[in-house]
Coordinates of C-alpha atoms in Angstrom, one line a residue:
M32 CA 0.0 0.0 0.0
G33 CA 1.4 3.5 -0.9
T34 CA 2.5 6.0 1.6
Q35 CA -0.1 8.6 2.7
S36 CA 1.6 12.0 2.9
N37 CA 0.6 14.9 5.1
G38 CA -1.5 16.3 2.3
S39 CA -3.8 13.2 2.3
L40 CA -4.2 13.0 6.0
D41 CA -7.5 14.9 5.8
R42 CA -8.9 11.8 4.0
L43 CA -7.2 9.3 6.3
S44 CA -9.3 7.2 8.7
V45 CA -8.5 4.8 11.5
F46 CA -10.5 1.8 12.6
L47 CA -11.2 1.2 16.2
T48 CA -11.7 -2.3 17.8
G49 CA -14.5 -3.3 20.1
I50 CA -14.3 -6.4 22.3
P51 CA -12.4 -8.9 20.1
G52 CA -14.3 -12.2 19.5
L53 CA -17.4 -10.9 21.2
E54 CA -18.7 -8.6 18.5
A55 CA -22.1 -10.4 18.5
Q56 CA -22.6 -9.5 22.2
H57 CA -21.8 -5.8 21.8
G58 CA -25.4 -4.9 22.5
W59 CA -25.3 -6.7 25.9
F60 CA -21.9 -5.2 26.7
S61 CA -23.3 -1.7 26.0
I62 CA -25.6 -2.0 29.1
P63 CA -22.8 -2.1 31.8
F64 CA -20.6 0.4 29.8
F65 CA -23.4 2.9 29.4
T66 CA -24.3 2.4 33.1
M67 CA -20.7 3.2 34.1
Y68 CA -20.7 6.3 32.0
M69 CA -23.9 7.6 33.5
V70 CA -22.6 6.8 37.1
A71 CA -19.3 8.6 36.3
I72 CA -20.8 11.7 34.7
V73 CA -23.8 12.1 37.0
G74 CA -21.8 11.2 40.2
N75 CA -19.0 13.6 39.5
S76 CA -21.4 16.3 38.3
L77 CA -23.3 16.0 41.6
I78 CA -20.1 16.5 43.6
M79 CA -19.2 19.6 41.6
A80 CA -22.7 21.0 42.0
A81 CA -22.8 20.2 45.7
V82 CA -19.5 21.9 46.3
Q83 CA -20.7 25.0 44.4
A84 CA -24.1 25.1 46.2
D85 CA -23.0 24.5 49.8
S86 CA -20.8 27.2 51.3
D87 CA -19.6 24.8 54.0
L88 CA -17.8 22.9 51.2
H89 CA -15.8 25.9 50.0
E90 CA -12.7 24.5 51.7
P91 CA -9.4 23.4 50.1
M92 CA -10.2 19.6 50.3
Y93 CA -13.5 19.9 48.6
L94 CA -12.3 22.4 46.0
F95 CA -9.6 19.9 45.0
L96 CA -12.3 17.2 44.9
S97 CA -14.2 19.4 42.4
M98 CA -11.1 19.6 40.3
L99 CA -10.8 15.8 40.4
A100 CA -14.4 15.5 39.4
I101 CA -13.9 17.8 36.4
S102 CA -11.0 15.8 35.1
E103 CA -12.9 12.5 35.5
V104 CA -15.9 13.9 33.7
G105 CA -13.5 15.0 31.0
V106 CA -12.0 11.5 30.6
S107 CA -15.5 9.9 30.5
V108 CA -16.8 12.4 27.9
S109 CA -13.7 11.9 25.8
T110 CA -14.1 8.2 25.4
L111 CA -17.9 7.9 25.4
P112 CA -18.6 8.8 21.7
T113 CA -16.4 6.1 20.2
V114 CA -17.0 3.4 22.8
M115 CA -20.8 3.6 22.7
G116 CA -20.7 4.2 18.9
I117 CA -19.0 0.8 18.5
L118 CA -21.2 -1.1 21.0
W119 CA -24.4 0.4 19.7
F120 CA -23.8 1.0 15.9
D121 CA -20.6 -0.9 15.1
A122 CA -19.2 2.6 14.1
R123 CA -15.5 1.7 14.0
R124 CA -14.3 4.2 11.5
V125 CA -13.0 7.5 12.8
D126 CA -11.5 10.5 11.0
F127 CA -7.7 10.7 11.7
D128 CA -7.9 14.3 13.0
G129 CA -10.8 13.3 15.2
C130 CA -8.8 10.4 16.6
L131 CA -5.9 12.8 17.3
A132 CA -8.3 15.1 19.2
Q133 CA -9.7 12.3 21.2
M134 CA -6.2 11.1 22.1
F135 CA -5.2 14.6 23.2
F136 CA -8.2 15.0 25.5
I137 CA -8.0 11.5 27.0
H138 CA -4.3 12.0 27.9
T139 CA -4.7 15.6 29.0
F140 CA -7.6 14.9 31.4
S141 CA -5.7 11.7 32.7
C142 CA -2.7 13.9 33.3
M143 CA -4.8 16.5 35.1
E144 CA -6.3 13.7 37.3
S145 CA -2.9 12.6 38.4
G146 CA -1.9 16.2 39.1
V147 CA -5.0 16.8 41.2
L148 CA -4.4 13.6 43.2
L149 CA -0.9 15.0 44.0
A150 CA -2.4 18.4 45.0
M151 CA -4.8 16.5 47.3
S152 CA -2.0 14.6 49.0
Y153 CA -0.3 18.0 49.7
D154 CA -3.7 19.3 51.0
R155 CA -3.8 16.3 53.4
F156 CA -0.2 16.9 54.5
V157 CA -0.8 20.6 55.3
A158 CA -4.1 19.7 57.2
I159 CA -2.3 17.2 59.4
Y160 CA 1.1 18.9 59.8
N161 CA -0.1 22.4 60.4
P162 CA -3.9 22.4 61.0
L163 CA -3.9 25.9 62.6
R164 CA -2.5 27.5 59.4
Y165 CA -4.4 25.1 57.0
T166 CA -6.7 27.7 55.5
S167 CA -4.1 30.5 55.5
I168 CA -1.7 28.3 53.5
L169 CA -4.2 26.9 51.1
T170 CA -6.0 30.2 50.3
L171 CA -8.5 30.4 47.4
P172 CA -6.1 32.3 45.1
R173 CA -3.4 29.7 45.7
I174 CA -5.8 26.8 45.0
I175 CA -7.0 28.4 41.8
S176 CA -3.3 28.9 40.8
M177 CA -2.6 25.3 41.5
G178 CA -5.6 24.2 39.4
L179 CA -4.5 26.5 36.5
G180 CA -1.0 25.2 36.8
I181 CA -2.1 21.6 36.6
T182 CA -4.3 22.4 33.6
L183 CA -1.6 24.3 31.7
K184 CA 1.1 21.7 32.5
S185 CA -1.2 18.9 31.1
V186 CA -2.1 20.8 28.0
A187 CA 1.5 21.9 27.3
L188 CA 2.9 18.4 27.7
M189 CA 0.2 16.7 25.6
A190 CA 0.0 19.3 22.8
P191 CA 3.1 18.1 20.9
L192 CA 1.9 14.5 20.6
P193 CA -0.8 15.0 18.0
V194 CA 1.3 17.6 16.2
L195 CA 4.2 15.2 15.8
L196 CA 1.9 12.3 14.8
R197 CA 0.4 14.4 12.0
Q198 CA 3.8 15.0 10.4
L199 CA 4.4 11.3 9.8
P200 CA 3.5 9.2 6.7
Y201 CA 1.0 6.4 7.1
C202 CA 1.1 3.5 4.7
H203 CA -0.8 0.5 6.0
I204 CA -4.2 -0.5 7.3
N205 CA -4.8 1.8 10.3
I206 CA -6.5 -0.5 12.9
L207 CA -6.2 0.4 16.6
S208 CA -6.5 -2.2 19.4
H209 CA -8.9 -0.2 21.5
S210 CA -12.3 1.4 21.1
Y211 CA -10.7 4.8 21.7
C212 CA -7.5 6.5 20.5
L213 CA -4.4 6.3 22.6
H214 CA -0.8 7.5 21.8
S215 CA 0.7 4.1 22.5
D216 CA -1.6 2.7 19.8
L217 CA -1.2 5.5 17.2
I218 CA 2.6 5.4 17.2
Q219 CA 2.4 1.8 15.9
L220 CA 0.7 3.0 12.6
P221 CA 3.2 5.2 10.8
C222 CA 5.6 3.7 8.2
A223 CA 8.5 5.9 9.4
D224 CA 10.8 6.1 12.4
T225 CA 8.7 7.0 15.5
M226 CA 11.7 7.0 17.9
L227 CA 11.1 10.7 18.7
N228 CA 7.5 10.1 19.5
S229 CA 8.3 7.1 21.7
I230 CA 11.0 9.0 23.6
L231 CA 8.6 12.0 24.1
G232 CA 5.8 9.8 25.2
L233 CA 8.0 8.0 27.8
A234 CA 9.4 11.4 29.0
I235 CA 5.8 12.7 29.5
V236 CA 4.8 9.6 31.4
L237 CA 7.8 9.9 33.7
A238 CA 7.3 13.7 34.2
T239 CA 3.7 13.3 35.1
F240 CA 2.5 9.9 36.3
G241 CA 5.9 8.8 37.5
L242 CA 6.8 12.0 39.3
D243 CA 3.3 12.5 40.7
S244 CA 3.1 9.0 42.1
L245 CA 6.6 9.4 43.7
L246 CA 5.6 12.7 45.3
I247 CA 2.4 11.2 46.6
V248 CA 4.4 8.5 48.3
V249 CA 6.7 11.1 49.8
S250 CA 3.7 13.1 51.0
Y251 CA 2.2 10.1 52.8
G252 CA 5.6 9.3 54.3
L253 CA 5.7 12.8 55.8
I254 CA 2.0 12.4 56.9
L255 CA 2.8 9.1 58.6
Y256 CA 5.8 10.6 60.3
T257 CA 3.7 13.5 61.5
V258 CA 0.9 11.2 62.7
L259 CA 3.3 9.0 64.7
G260 CA 4.3 12.2 66.6
I261 CA 0.7 12.8 67.8
A262 CA 0.5 11.8 71.5
S263 CA -3.0 10.3 71.7
E264 CA -4.0 7.2 69.8
E265 CA -7.4 8.7 69.1
G266 CA -5.8 11.7 67.5
R267 CA -3.6 9.5 65.3
W268 CA -6.6 7.5 64.1
K269 CA -8.6 10.7 63.5
A270 CA -5.8 12.2 61.5
L271 CA -5.4 9.1 59.4
N272 CA -9.1 8.8 58.8
T273 CA -9.1 12.1 57.0
C274 CA -6.8 10.5 54.4
V275 CA -8.8 7.3 53.7
S276 CA -10.9 8.6 50.8
H277 CA -7.8 10.1 49.1
I278 CA -5.8 6.9 49.6
C279 CA -8.7 4.9 48.0
A280 CA -8.8 7.4 45.1
V281 CA -5.0 7.0 44.6
L282 CA -5.2 3.2 44.6
V283 CA -8.2 3.2 42.3
Y284 CA -6.3 5.4 39.8
Y285 CA -2.8 3.9 39.9
V286 CA -3.4 0.1 40.6
P287 CA -5.3 -0.4 37.2
M288 CA -2.6 1.7 35.4
I289 CA 0.1 -0.6 36.9
G290 CA -2.0 -3.6 36.1
V291 CA -2.3 -2.7 32.4
S292 CA 1.5 -2.0 32.2
V293 CA 2.3 -5.4 33.8
M294 CA -0.2 -7.2 31.5
H295 CA 1.4 -5.7 28.4
R296 CA 4.8 -7.0 29.5
V297 CA 4.1 -10.3 31.4
A298 CA 1.0 -11.6 29.6
K299 CA 1.6 -10.6 26.0
H300 CA -0.1 -13.8 24.8
A301 CA -3.2 -13.5 26.9
S302 CA -6.5 -13.3 25.2
P303 CA -7.2 -9.9 23.5
V304 CA -10.4 -9.7 25.5
V305 CA -8.3 -9.6 28.7
H306 CA -6.1 -6.8 27.4
T307 CA -9.2 -4.9 26.3
L308 CA -11.0 -5.3 29.6
M309 CA -7.9 -4.3 31.6
S310 CA -7.5 -1.1 29.5
S311 CA -11.1 -0.3 30.0
I312 CA -10.8 -0.8 33.8
Y313 CA -7.9 1.7 33.8
L314 CA -10.0 4.5 32.1
F315 CA -13.5 3.7 33.3
V316 CA -13.2 2.5 36.9
P317 CA -11.7 5.6 38.6
P318 CA -14.4 8.0 37.4
V319 CA -17.1 5.5 38.5
L320 CA -15.7 4.7 42.0
N321 CA -14.3 8.0 43.2
P322 CA -17.7 9.8 43.5
I323 CA -19.0 6.7 45.3
I324 CA -16.0 6.6 47.6
Y325 CA -16.2 10.3 48.5
S326 CA -20.0 10.2 48.9
I327 CA -19.8 7.2 51.3
K328 CA -16.8 8.2 53.3
T329 CA -17.2 12.0 53.4
Q330 CA -20.3 13.2 55.4
P331 CA -20.1 16.9 54.3
I332 CA -20.4 15.7 50.7
Q333 CA -23.5 13.7 51.6
Q334 CA -24.9 16.7 53.3
G335 CA -24.0 18.9 50.3
I336 CA -25.8 16.5 47.9
A337 CA -28.8 16.4 50.2
I338 CA -28.9 20.2 50.3
L339 CA -28.7 20.3 46.5
F340 CA -31.7 18.0 46.1
S341 CA -33.7 19.9 48.8
C342 CA -33.1 23.2 46.9
K343 CA -34.3 21.6 43.7
R344 CA -37.5 20.3 45.4
K345 CA -38.2 23.9 46.7
L346 CA -37.7 25.3 43.2
I347 CA -40.2 22.7 41.9

């Protein structure tokens, strides 16, 4: 097949993959997938609305939680069109530029999610290490600056990826291994040297997810050191209990990511269905579980959601 130059990229399409070997059951699989999307989008939207509506939730911890909810809604909305398009209509063909746009948004919002989790670990450290100065350290302007910094960093790091991919020639059937577009998939398609793209992709992973996870571990090391210095056992448990929801969110985010990485290296010959489901867990599970975790474990969020619904009932 001839090489497709940059001038012909406007006509280039890529073909996404559903659940290999189970195409006949796509209609049934659409039910749990659509349910997960609705739980993720509605659940995170409720948290954002509750924090906005309840003045008692205008505290650093809950403002960071709103940022986490925004990034998780972003990830869900970015993957929803192609995933549900395949499961409902077998719409596997995607315009190349549309695929690049989806890749950019998926990775940007995922990077933002990692950055917000790091900011939340810093929030927990300040709350435990210096509770008397907690609100004076994490002021609203500082929190907004941190949120903008996370967003700008994510956009700046991910912006070169689609630009570089668009410069390469494509010369074979462009079939991806997922139902959405990822950089690791797209760099397999060009018929030219993609070393620069691979090095840049690895550098971005190390500078974001790698560094963020390391700093989160350091934060919790400092938190543990601080907690062990608290005299009363009740005080120690009370301090640690404020971190439970965040620890769960970190585990829900990073454990599937590590699992996917291990699967790609250790179980290369496993069924394609296994790889597809593992990748789906990595992207879909955190946005679904985090609003549930915070709603169950955080009483002020429960009260905020209750206030939100009580206000709606009064309006009706």
